[in-house]
Each structure stands twice: as structure tokens, then as C-alpha cells.
Coordinates of C-alpha atoms in Angstrom, one line a residue:
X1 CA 20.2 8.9 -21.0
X2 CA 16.7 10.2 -19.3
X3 CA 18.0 8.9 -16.0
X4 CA 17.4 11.2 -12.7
X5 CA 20.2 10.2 -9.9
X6 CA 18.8 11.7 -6.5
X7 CA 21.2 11.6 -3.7
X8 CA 20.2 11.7 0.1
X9 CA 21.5 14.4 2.1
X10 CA 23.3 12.6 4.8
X11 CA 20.4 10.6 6.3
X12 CA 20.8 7.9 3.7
X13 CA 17.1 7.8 2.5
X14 CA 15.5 9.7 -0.5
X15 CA 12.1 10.7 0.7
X16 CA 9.1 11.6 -1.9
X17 CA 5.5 11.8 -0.8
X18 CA 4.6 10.7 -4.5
X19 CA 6.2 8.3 -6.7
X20 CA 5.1 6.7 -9.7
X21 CA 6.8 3.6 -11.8
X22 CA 5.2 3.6 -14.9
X23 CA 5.9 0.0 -15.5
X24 CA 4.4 -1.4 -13.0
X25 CA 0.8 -3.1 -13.0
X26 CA -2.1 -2.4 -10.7
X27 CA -2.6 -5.7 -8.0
X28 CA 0.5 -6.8 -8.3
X29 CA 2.7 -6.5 -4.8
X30 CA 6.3 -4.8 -5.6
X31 CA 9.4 -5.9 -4.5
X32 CA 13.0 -5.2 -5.3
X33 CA 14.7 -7.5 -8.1
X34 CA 17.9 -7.0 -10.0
X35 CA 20.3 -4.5 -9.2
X36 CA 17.2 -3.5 -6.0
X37 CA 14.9 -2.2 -9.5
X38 CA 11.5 -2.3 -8.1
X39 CA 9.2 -5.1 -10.5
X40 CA 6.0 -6.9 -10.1
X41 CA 5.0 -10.2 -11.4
X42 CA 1.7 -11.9 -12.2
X43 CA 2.2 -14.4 -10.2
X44 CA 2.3 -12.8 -6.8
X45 CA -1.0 -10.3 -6.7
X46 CA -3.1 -8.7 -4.0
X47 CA -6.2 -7.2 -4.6
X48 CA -6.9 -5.3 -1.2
X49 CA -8.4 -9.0 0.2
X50 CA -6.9 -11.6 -1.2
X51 CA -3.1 -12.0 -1.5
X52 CA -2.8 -14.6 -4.5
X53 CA 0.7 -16.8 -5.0
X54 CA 0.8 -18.6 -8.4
X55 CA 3.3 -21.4 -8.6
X56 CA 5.1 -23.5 -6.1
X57 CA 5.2 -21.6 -2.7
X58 CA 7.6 -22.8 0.4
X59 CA 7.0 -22.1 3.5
X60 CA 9.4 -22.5 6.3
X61 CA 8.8 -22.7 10.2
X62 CA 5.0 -22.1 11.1
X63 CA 2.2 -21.2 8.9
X64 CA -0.6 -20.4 10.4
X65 CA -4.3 -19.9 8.3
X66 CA -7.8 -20.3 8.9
X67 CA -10.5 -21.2 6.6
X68 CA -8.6 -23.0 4.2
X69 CA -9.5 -24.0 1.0
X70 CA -7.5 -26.2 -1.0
X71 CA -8.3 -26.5 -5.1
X72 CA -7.4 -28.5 -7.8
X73 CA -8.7 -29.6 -11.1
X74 CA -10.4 -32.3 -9.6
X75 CA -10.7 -31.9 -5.7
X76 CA -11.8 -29.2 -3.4
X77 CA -11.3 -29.6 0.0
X78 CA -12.4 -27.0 2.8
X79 CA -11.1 -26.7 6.3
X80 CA -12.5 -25.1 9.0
X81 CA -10.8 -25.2 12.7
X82 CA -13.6 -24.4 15.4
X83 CA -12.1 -23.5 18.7

């Protein structure tokens, strides 16, 4: 069926100094979905700088951030905290 099953010998980790997913898209940050398949989605991206959340995002407990900006189609609001 063209799948490879690899099977840790006793330390209960499979350790490869390169691995490649071919479906998988560049700027996107990987994380385990179904069945612990790694996946990627558009909306969650980081680009070395910015890490970029598309959609509702929830937060709880404390957030902390500086230099926020806040955009929308029709306001911008910048907020910077000076100590």
C-alpha cells in the first residue's frame, strides 16, 4: 500500500535527522491532526517574523503583546505601551 511502518527500538521515539512530508506547504506551522497525521493549514502561517492566525482566535489566561495593531476594514488602531 506504499506505507513504511518504523518501529522504535525500546526508547519509544523514531529519530531521523531528515524528514520530508510532501504535502505539506512552506509557512505554514505543523501540528498533529487526525489519527496524530502531521497537516498544515492556511490559516495559521509563520513566516520567520510574523506568526499570522486567520479566523476567530481564543485566548485564555494572560496574553501578553506589545505594539499592537488592530485592523479592520474600516478602523486601524495602534497601541503602544511606554514603560
Amino acid at each position: 500500500n506504499g506505507n513504511i511502518n518504523l518501529t522504535p527500538n525500546g526508547s519509544g521515539e523514531v529519530v531521523a535527522a531528515t524528514l520530508s512530508v510532501t504535502d505539506l506547504t512552506a509557512n505554514r506551522v505543523v501540528y498533529a491532526g487526525a489519527s496524530g497525521s502531521l497537516t498544515n493549514d492556511a490559516n495559521l502561517t509563520f513566516n520567520g517574523t510574523t506568526l499570522t492566525v486567520t479566523g476567530t482566535s481564543n485566548v485564555t489566561g494572560q496574553l501578553n503583546a506589545d505594539n499592537i495593531r488592530i485592523f479592520t476594514s474600516t478602523l486601524y488602531i495602534s497601541i503602544r505601551c511606554r514603560s
